XYZ file of C-alpha atoms in Angstrom:
586
model
C -24.003 22.476 -38.380
C -21.021 24.705 -37.805
C -17.393 24.322 -36.725
C -17.246 21.585 -34.117
C -16.027 22.389 -30.651
C -14.631 19.531 -28.564
C -17.802 19.674 -26.477
C -20.046 19.397 -29.539
C -18.081 16.390 -30.755
C -19.470 14.477 -27.783
C -22.778 14.324 -29.629
C -21.353 12.808 -32.787
C -23.280 9.611 -32.031
C -26.362 11.496 -33.167
C -25.036 11.733 -36.696
C -24.849 8.042 -37.428
C -27.756 5.684 -37.871
C -27.458 2.787 -35.506
C -27.248 -0.754 -36.806
C -30.632 -1.367 -35.250
C -32.272 1.334 -37.365
C -30.720 -0.047 -40.538
C -31.979 -3.517 -39.710
C -35.465 -2.226 -38.940
C -35.652 -0.385 -42.245
C -34.719 -3.626 -43.986
C -32.291 -2.220 -46.522
C -30.809 -5.066 -48.509
C -30.301 -4.024 -52.121
C -27.620 -1.881 -53.715
C -28.464 1.213 -55.726
C -27.121 3.730 -58.154
C -25.897 6.690 -56.105
C -22.563 6.216 -54.297
C -23.465 2.619 -53.451
C -26.503 3.827 -51.471
C -28.900 1.033 -50.462
C -32.553 0.901 -51.477
C -35.633 -0.480 -49.780
C -36.929 -3.684 -51.388
C -40.425 -3.664 -52.856
C -43.120 -6.151 -51.805
C -44.597 -8.845 -54.087
C -48.042 -7.220 -53.814
C -46.774 -3.784 -54.843
C -44.853 -5.303 -57.769
C -47.978 -7.102 -58.980
C -50.130 -3.978 -58.644
C -47.604 -2.097 -60.782
C -48.184 -4.685 -63.522
C -51.928 -4.210 -63.086
C -51.449 -0.456 -63.423
C -49.620 -0.965 -66.712
C -52.401 -3.251 -67.965
C -54.964 -0.602 -67.022
C -53.047 1.948 -69.090
C -53.012 -0.397 -72.090
C -56.701 -1.294 -71.753
C -58.323 1.929 -70.563
C -55.923 4.552 -71.923
C -54.374 7.471 -70.045
C -57.498 9.621 -69.954
C -58.867 9.854 -66.406
C -56.555 7.072 -65.216
C -55.130 7.711 -61.745
C -52.298 5.201 -61.307
C -52.463 5.495 -57.506
C -55.906 3.847 -57.545
C -54.386 0.562 -58.742
C -51.715 0.299 -56.032
C -54.366 1.039 -53.395
C -56.663 -1.867 -54.394
C -57.113 -4.459 -51.608
C -57.048 -8.134 -52.617
C -60.050 -10.400 -52.057
C -57.966 -13.571 -52.302
C -54.307 -14.509 -51.728
C -51.834 -12.919 -54.129
C -50.919 -16.260 -55.720
C -54.580 -16.898 -56.645
C -54.958 -13.370 -58.061
C -51.735 -13.584 -60.055
C -52.772 -16.936 -61.509
C -56.126 -15.506 -62.630
C -54.360 -12.477 -64.117
C -51.988 -14.723 -66.122
C -54.952 -16.625 -67.558
C -56.727 -13.517 -68.890
C -57.158 -13.607 -72.687
C -54.886 -11.118 -74.438
C -54.924 -9.348 -77.791
C -52.112 -9.663 -80.332
C -50.274 -6.756 -78.682
C -50.541 -8.440 -75.255
C -53.241 -6.153 -73.849
C -56.411 -7.282 -72.080
C -59.813 -6.092 -73.315
C -61.620 -3.432 -71.304
C -64.418 -5.902 -70.538
C -62.096 -8.663 -69.315
C -59.902 -6.366 -67.215
C -62.940 -4.760 -65.583
C -64.363 -8.194 -64.767
C -61.014 -9.325 -63.353
C -60.689 -6.253 -61.124
C -64.267 -6.572 -59.845
C -63.802 -10.281 -59.116
C -60.437 -10.083 -57.354
C -60.252 -6.682 -55.659
C -62.168 -4.503 -53.250
C -62.399 -0.834 -54.201
C -59.527 1.500 -53.332
C -60.258 2.833 -49.865
C -62.476 -0.087 -48.814
C -59.870 -1.132 -46.238
C -60.456 2.161 -44.424
C -63.421 2.743 -42.139
C -65.163 6.089 -41.657
C -64.955 7.158 -38.035
C -67.137 9.530 -36.054
C -64.558 11.155 -33.745
C -65.875 11.126 -30.189
C -64.246 14.510 -29.453
C -66.124 16.217 -32.308
C -68.999 18.485 -31.329
C -70.814 20.749 -33.851
C -70.247 23.892 -31.775
C -67.117 23.532 -29.614
C -66.885 25.655 -26.478
C -64.432 28.503 -27.061
C -64.303 27.977 -30.839
C -62.759 30.939 -32.716
C -63.839 33.677 -30.288
C -62.453 36.478 -32.490
C -64.638 35.549 -35.505
C -67.570 37.979 -35.229
C -68.780 38.062 -38.849
C -71.851 35.756 -39.061
C -71.124 34.464 -42.593
C -67.468 33.743 -41.820
C -68.418 32.070 -38.552
C -70.973 29.852 -40.313
C -68.343 28.883 -42.890
C -65.731 28.188 -40.197
C -68.164 25.769 -38.547
C -68.633 24.038 -41.910
C -64.845 23.698 -42.255
C -64.730 22.387 -38.681
C -67.364 19.781 -39.574
C -65.099 18.436 -42.343
C -62.988 16.671 -39.696
C -65.830 14.157 -39.476
C -65.681 13.532 -43.250
C -61.905 13.026 -43.174
C -61.586 10.835 -40.066
C -60.664 7.201 -40.650
C -59.324 4.079 -39.044
C -57.793 0.990 -40.609
C -60.311 -1.836 -41.045
C -59.917 -5.102 -39.147
C -59.366 -6.787 -42.543
C -55.930 -5.130 -42.813
C -54.814 -6.562 -39.487
C -56.299 -9.983 -40.333
C -54.640 -10.167 -43.780
C -51.899 -7.517 -44.030
C -50.526 -9.217 -47.160
C -53.796 -8.407 -48.988
C -53.238 -4.643 -48.615
C -50.733 -1.923 -49.411
C -52.376 0.024 -46.566
C -50.350 -0.396 -43.384
C -52.030 -1.297 -40.082
C -52.060 1.572 -37.582
C -52.829 1.586 -33.849
C -55.100 4.651 -33.809
C -57.536 6.694 -35.868
C -56.308 9.463 -38.154
C -57.338 12.274 -40.496
C -56.665 11.928 -44.230
C -55.947 14.871 -46.550
C -58.827 13.898 -48.878
C -59.718 12.553 -52.356
C -56.947 10.290 -53.740
C -54.949 10.743 -50.538
C -56.792 8.044 -48.592
C -54.174 7.459 -45.919
C -52.357 9.453 -43.265
C -49.489 11.650 -44.550
C -46.539 12.908 -42.581
C -46.138 16.635 -43.028
C -49.822 17.238 -43.847
C -50.544 16.057 -40.314
C -48.885 19.086 -38.705
C -51.425 21.515 -40.204
C -54.275 19.052 -39.689
C -53.320 19.029 -36.004
C -53.196 22.835 -35.860
C -56.780 22.846 -37.152
C -57.867 20.071 -34.783
C -56.510 22.049 -31.832
C -58.527 25.081 -32.972
C -61.520 22.704 -33.118
C -60.769 21.489 -29.557
C -60.274 17.936 -30.862
C -57.280 17.028 -28.725
C -57.906 13.274 -28.702
C -57.970 13.102 -32.512
C -54.745 15.129 -32.686
C -53.066 12.814 -30.177
C -54.153 9.727 -32.139
C -52.409 11.031 -35.284
C -49.140 11.495 -33.391
C -49.479 7.988 -31.925
C -49.564 6.582 -35.456
C -46.519 8.537 -36.580
C -44.552 7.381 -33.528
C -45.500 3.798 -34.394
C -43.776 4.249 -37.776
C -40.534 5.176 -36.013
C -40.824 2.160 -33.735
C -41.287 -0.160 -36.714
C -39.235 1.436 -39.509
C -36.827 3.790 -37.758
C -38.397 6.918 -39.264
C -41.784 8.467 -40.085
C -42.962 7.253 -43.473
C -44.182 9.596 -46.209
C -47.597 7.952 -45.695
C -49.186 4.755 -44.428
C -48.653 2.587 -47.521
C -46.210 -0.223 -48.230
C -44.940 1.767 -51.214
C -43.967 4.714 -48.984
C -41.466 2.781 -46.846
C -38.548 4.055 -48.961
C -38.815 7.708 -47.901
C -39.984 10.166 -45.271
C -41.366 13.710 -45.595
C -40.457 17.064 -44.010
C -39.762 16.202 -40.339
C -42.446 17.971 -38.325
C -43.384 15.329 -35.723
C -41.631 17.192 -32.924
C -43.542 20.348 -33.919
C -46.854 18.432 -33.712
C -45.975 17.159 -30.240
C -44.931 20.656 -29.152
C -48.276 22.118 -30.257
C -50.295 19.400 -28.504
C -48.235 19.796 -25.319
C -48.609 23.586 -25.423
C -52.380 23.157 -25.753
C -52.931 20.334 -23.242
C -49.872 20.093 -20.973
C -49.756 16.356 -21.742
C -46.475 15.366 -20.058
C -47.014 11.672 -20.737
C -47.007 12.409 -24.458
C -43.666 14.180 -24.138
C -42.129 11.343 -22.124
C -43.154 8.601 -24.546
C -42.292 10.712 -27.606
C -38.732 11.669 -26.709
C -37.065 8.277 -27.461
C -38.864 8.144 -30.826
C -37.803 11.701 -31.686
C -34.183 10.859 -30.878
C -34.448 7.872 -33.212
C -35.991 10.006 -35.955
C -33.190 12.518 -35.480
C -30.643 9.752 -36.039
C -32.380 8.842 -39.289
C -32.198 12.405 -40.616
C -28.550 12.687 -39.565
C -27.478 9.363 -41.052
C -25.146 9.199 -44.047
C -28.250 8.980 -46.236
C -29.205 12.603 -45.537
C -26.101 14.182 -44.030
C -23.846 16.591 -45.959
C -20.560 17.984 -44.673
C -19.533 21.298 -46.195
C -16.543 23.598 -45.741
C -17.529 27.275 -45.936
C -15.637 30.255 -47.324
C -14.045 30.928 -43.916
C -12.748 27.362 -43.596
C -15.379 26.280 -41.045
C -16.918 22.829 -41.347
C -20.699 22.479 -41.157
C -23.096 19.568 -41.218
C -26.387 20.102 -43.032
C -28.960 17.758 -44.535
C -30.676 16.915 -47.818
C -33.577 14.821 -49.078
C -32.529 11.385 -50.325
C -34.949 8.485 -50.801
C -33.903 4.828 -50.677
C -35.373 4.085 -54.088
C -34.204 3.583 -57.687
C -37.353 2.433 -59.492
C -40.539 4.180 -60.652
C -42.696 5.264 -57.724
C -45.475 2.642 -57.499
C -48.197 5.290 -57.113
C -46.953 6.942 -60.343
C -45.409 3.898 -61.981
C -46.559 4.451 -65.555
C -45.786 8.180 -65.490
C -42.310 7.724 -64.045
C -41.460 5.056 -66.635
C -42.630 7.367 -69.421
C -40.562 10.267 -68.040
C -37.473 8.047 -67.765
C -37.782 6.777 -71.337
C -35.450 9.528 -72.598
C -32.563 7.937 -70.672
C -30.725 5.118 -72.415
C -28.774 3.498 -69.563
C -30.112 1.619 -66.555
C -27.971 3.676 -64.162
C -29.328 6.968 -65.542
C -32.883 5.724 -65.107
C -32.135 4.532 -61.564
C -30.729 7.921 -60.638
C -33.724 9.713 -62.149
C -36.088 7.460 -60.165
C -34.142 8.295 -57.002
C -34.565 11.985 -57.777
C -38.329 11.586 -58.283
C -38.728 9.782 -54.959
C -36.435 12.239 -53.165
C -38.521 15.138 -54.483
C -41.595 13.367 -53.123
C -39.760 13.183 -49.784
C -39.400 16.974 -49.888
C -43.173 17.418 -50.189
C -42.541 19.730 -53.174
C -43.371 17.241 -55.915
C -42.747 18.844 -58.351
C -41.077 22.225 -58.761
C -38.425 24.004 -60.835
C -36.681 24.405 -57.483
C -35.183 20.921 -57.942
C -34.365 21.070 -61.680
C -30.940 21.798 -63.109
C -32.532 22.922 -66.388
C -36.072 24.120 -65.652
C -38.721 23.295 -66.634
C -37.368 19.905 -67.835
C -38.570 17.343 -65.272
C -35.875 14.884 -66.321
C -33.237 17.293 -64.958
C -34.495 16.808 -61.379
C -31.491 16.737 -59.039
C -33.045 16.990 -55.581
C -30.323 14.875 -53.963
C -27.828 17.535 -55.111
C -29.664 20.295 -53.238
C -29.121 21.275 -49.616
C -32.585 22.740 -48.942
C -33.213 25.770 -46.765
C -36.551 24.527 -45.407
C -35.408 21.011 -44.460
C -32.598 22.464 -42.397
C -34.956 24.952 -40.783
C -37.267 22.037 -39.848
C -34.311 20.137 -38.361
C -33.334 23.236 -36.379
C -36.880 23.234 -35.034
C -36.583 19.534 -34.186
C -33.336 20.168 -32.280
C -34.904 22.995 -30.276
C -38.020 20.921 -29.555
C -35.967 17.934 -28.386
C -33.991 20.263 -26.114
C -37.264 21.632 -24.715
C -38.799 18.178 -24.193
C -35.624 16.899 -22.546
C -35.603 19.888 -20.186
C -39.249 19.528 -19.093
C -38.704 15.798 -18.448
C -35.579 16.492 -16.371
C -32.966 15.220 -18.847
C -30.699 18.246 -18.631
C -27.691 16.698 -20.378
C -29.724 15.908 -23.514
C -31.265 19.387 -23.367
C -27.822 21.010 -23.263
C -26.519 18.805 -26.084
C -29.370 19.726 -28.385
C -29.122 23.425 -27.632
C -25.470 23.225 -28.671
C -26.395 21.311 -31.832
C -29.148 23.813 -32.693
C -26.692 26.689 -32.304
C -24.306 24.974 -34.724
C -27.121 24.488 -37.241
C -28.167 28.134 -36.964
C -24.582 29.130 -37.809
C -24.557 26.679 -40.725
C -27.845 28.038 -42.093
C -26.473 31.560 -42.003
C -23.124 30.548 -43.483
C -24.320 28.356 -46.362
C -27.792 29.709 -47.241
C -27.951 33.380 -46.227
C -27.452 35.944 -48.977
C -26.763 39.376 -47.495
C -27.486 41.194 -50.766
C -30.852 39.560 -51.400
C -31.810 39.285 -47.688
C -33.032 35.718 -48.211
C -31.815 32.189 -47.540
C -31.121 30.257 -50.760
C -30.853 26.516 -51.374
C -27.307 25.360 -52.140
C -26.386 23.151 -55.129
C -23.762 20.426 -54.660
C -21.326 19.640 -57.472
C -20.828 15.969 -56.637
C -23.049 14.235 -54.084
C -20.454 11.484 -53.524
C -17.798 13.810 -52.063
C -17.187 13.289 -48.341
C -16.557 16.985 -47.695
C -17.976 19.609 -50.045
C -16.216 22.926 -50.481
C -18.546 25.953 -50.579
C -18.388 27.641 -53.973
C -19.548 31.083 -54.923
C -22.462 30.956 -57.353
C -23.824 27.631 -56.100
C -26.736 29.204 -54.246
C -29.989 28.869 -56.185
C -30.903 32.552 -56.399
C -34.346 31.981 -57.866
C -37.122 33.146 -55.575
C -39.191 30.465 -53.815
C -41.415 30.723 -50.751
C -39.057 28.215 -49.092
C -36.370 30.942 -49.057
C -38.296 32.508 -46.183
C -39.135 29.391 -44.126
C -36.345 30.090 -41.569
C -38.586 32.959 -40.374
C -40.706 30.247 -38.730
C -37.887 29.379 -36.321
C -37.224 31.299 -33.115
C -33.487 31.944 -33.642
C -34.445 33.966 -36.731
C -37.823 35.551 -35.916
C -36.431 36.779 -32.579
C -33.637 38.706 -34.342
C -35.230 42.122 -34.829
C -32.620 43.557 -37.201
C -32.670 40.434 -39.373
C -36.469 40.403 -39.452
C -36.661 43.991 -40.680
C -34.396 43.098 -43.610
C -36.257 39.915 -44.453
C -39.688 41.582 -44.259
C -38.563 44.124 -46.855
C -37.125 41.349 -48.998
C -40.383 39.385 -48.841
C -42.400 42.488 -49.749
C -40.306 43.077 -52.876
C -39.790 39.390 -53.781
C -42.724 39.145 -56.191
C -44.205 36.281 -54.157
C -46.990 38.364 -52.577
C -50.049 38.104 -54.798
C -53.730 38.949 -54.761
C -54.717 35.779 -52.899
C -51.634 34.882 -50.879
C -47.978 33.902 -51.229
C -46.950 32.194 -54.469
C -44.726 29.129 -54.289
C -42.325 30.476 -56.917
C -42.132 33.036 -59.727
C -41.904 30.447 -62.527
C -45.016 29.174 -64.299
C -43.732 25.713 -65.251
C -46.995 23.762 -65.152
C -45.745 21.953 -62.044
C -47.925 22.284 -58.966
C -45.208 23.603 -56.619
C -44.609 26.627 -58.826
C -46.378 29.851 -59.805
C -49.282 30.631 -59.636
C -50.078 28.053 -56.959
C -50.168 28.878 -53.281
C -50.192 26.190 -50.596
C -51.588 26.362 -47.083
C -48.392 25.221 -45.283
C -46.281 27.943 -46.893
C -48.799 30.670 -46.019
C -48.906 29.455 -42.431
C -45.161 29.164 -41.830
C -44.459 32.647 -43.179
C -47.408 34.258 -41.406
C -46.603 32.658 -38.060
C -42.935 33.589 -38.283
C -43.795 37.194 -39.126
C -46.297 37.295 -36.301
C -43.959 35.880 -33.655
C -41.279 38.435 -34.445
C -43.303 41.052 -32.596
C -42.467 43.730 -35.162
C -45.394 45.977 -36.041
C -44.652 45.931 -39.790
C -44.216 42.143 -39.727
C -47.534 41.634 -37.965
C -49.234 43.911 -40.455
C -47.836 41.887 -43.360
C -48.790 38.615 -41.639
C -52.391 39.732 -41.238
C -52.538 40.969 -44.830
C -51.410 37.546 -46.125
C -53.802 35.701 -43.795
C -56.795 37.850 -44.823
C -56.083 37.280 -48.517
C -55.723 33.527 -47.937
C -58.899 33.216 -45.856
C -60.807 35.229 -48.455
C -59.814 33.079 -51.425
C -60.553 29.877 -49.470
C -63.977 31.245 -48.558
C -64.874 32.332 -52.106
C -63.714 29.024 -53.622
C -65.699 27.097 -51.017
C -68.837 29.110 -51.772
C -68.371 28.494 -55.519
C -67.531 24.772 -55.370
C -68.896 23.520 -52.024
C -65.515 21.991 -51.093
C -62.110 22.912 -49.675
C -59.182 22.541 -52.073
C -55.624 21.291 -51.811
C -54.039 24.374 -53.413
C -55.091 27.779 -54.747
C -54.279 30.119 -57.624
C -52.887 33.107 -55.734
C -52.783 35.243 -58.865
C -56.585 35.184 -59.027
C -58.650 35.477 -55.846
C -61.400 32.879 -55.707
C -59.710 30.285 -57.966
C -58.277 26.931 -56.924
C -54.893 25.706 -58.177
C -53.913 23.214 -60.859
C -50.925 21.722 -62.625
C -48.832 18.718 -61.685
C -49.333 15.002 -62.210
C -52.887 14.574 -60.858
C -56.190 16.435 -61.019
C -56.911 19.031 -58.286
C -57.866 17.353 -55.007
C -60.472 18.348 -52.462
C -61.074 17.663 -48.787
C -58.691 19.078 -47.688
C -56.721 18.452 -44.510
C -54.059 21.130 -44.392
C -56.211 23.794 -46.095
C -58.855 23.300 -43.398
C -56.256 23.404 -40.650
C -54.607 26.618 -41.802
C -57.923 28.441 -42.300
C -58.975 27.550 -38.748
C -55.555 28.476 -37.329
C -55.635 31.851 -39.107
C -59.186 32.569 -37.945
C -58.218 31.664 -34.390
C -55.257 34.050 -34.497
C -56.688 37.004 -36.405
C -60.453 36.545 -36.156
C -62.781 38.309 -38.575
C -64.518 41.520 -37.489
C -68.223 41.922 -38.167
C -67.627 44.996 -40.312
C -64.942 43.446 -42.550
C -66.262 42.249 -45.910
C -65.110 38.912 -47.277
C -64.934 39.274 -51.022
C -62.329 39.321 -53.780
């Protein structure tokens, strides 16, 4: 985070995970990278991985979603189910017939998602008072109300069966209701929830937004960090740390001081997790200044259970156990980034087996942590804890300097991810040429943070860089310029990336930045609207090269629902509106 002053060293306790956090996370096994520990699996998850492999053998790969099999709730104790599975008749090659496996699954499992209960949120009303006052166009307003109504379709709570028999489920019990992204994503997800909450606040659904945050805080209290999602197989990793941003938005909307008071200890604990040795990187810059920055790094060295068969197939090119373990860590760490998958993380794109996410110091993660530091400082100040507020302002200033020193490229006017040579070094020495100078939307995420969007001279440079980057397309901002077939690459655009860039541009106050922000938002709203009219659903991602087309690529079929897409559309319409005389067409 910058060269340490003696005053800043007083906060060094924040950069080490406490023994309590390590015990809570339950790390017991050794792993492949620098002796890093991994999170043990559960017997249920291990059995469901075997079931997933049997399903592949029996049913074939066509239309098989491996996540379905690790989401199946048991009807009977695991020992009974395993015994019945062992007794299934098998062919000469060891596979089970389609008929017998189907009968076994029907007899011993509920359907995936049956341990979730649809919920009618009590703060939902069809026509909220004060809803999107700037939307004057009747067709756009009618559509916005349809998007608003989707919160009812996506609201869930954990069934009583999960609390009665937690060992029958990979779904984790949660204290409150929540909003799912949609389709195969049947549970609450970490970073998705930020944009869901932005949409809920536009929909005046403050109680539902608060309930989501309550669940995420409960993860910290139990595991020491916010899980990727509410499944037993997600306990080995987190996702982009946006909980403090969710709390800030709810507080700004409601003035809920009690939320801030009960959140602050959890946020401090989450901050420790992100600044533990697992994620922390110390780097010496070209001027001889020492900085602390952070990376994604999952506690995992096996195939991801939700993609078990695919990960094993991808790893088959490696001959040694240690190489496979490291590749599995890279897959899980990329999932922790939220960008699963992208050429951004590959040493030799587009070869997935060259993923090296743990060797990347990412621009966006460090921008998010800067935001967390500023939010903690703000929350500490409003609750009267001035010493913590001062500490975190100092820390945030050090991180801002680190971001500029390690990521900023004065020639390109962008922030670039930095590649590490050896992740096991205690102190890394900055080397020229180690910035990843490929263009990704993440290169501009620092714009979302006040220390950058409030710098007028910087913003003018970055706006010009964004305009000439090649990322601006007919229907929004592309994720990258490389068409690799992976979903976090060209030509896909994602709601969170549109929103972060647009909001940063907007908050700068510059006329040209606001104009660009509105242009991006209008294109994004338009393509969402056209796709909805064509398909009757909201989509997870969009093809920004072609207005009115949803996105594709990646390891699963395109998903609908869709939490963060709904949230960003509503947030954009709240900010920019839609005049009655503006057409909405590609």
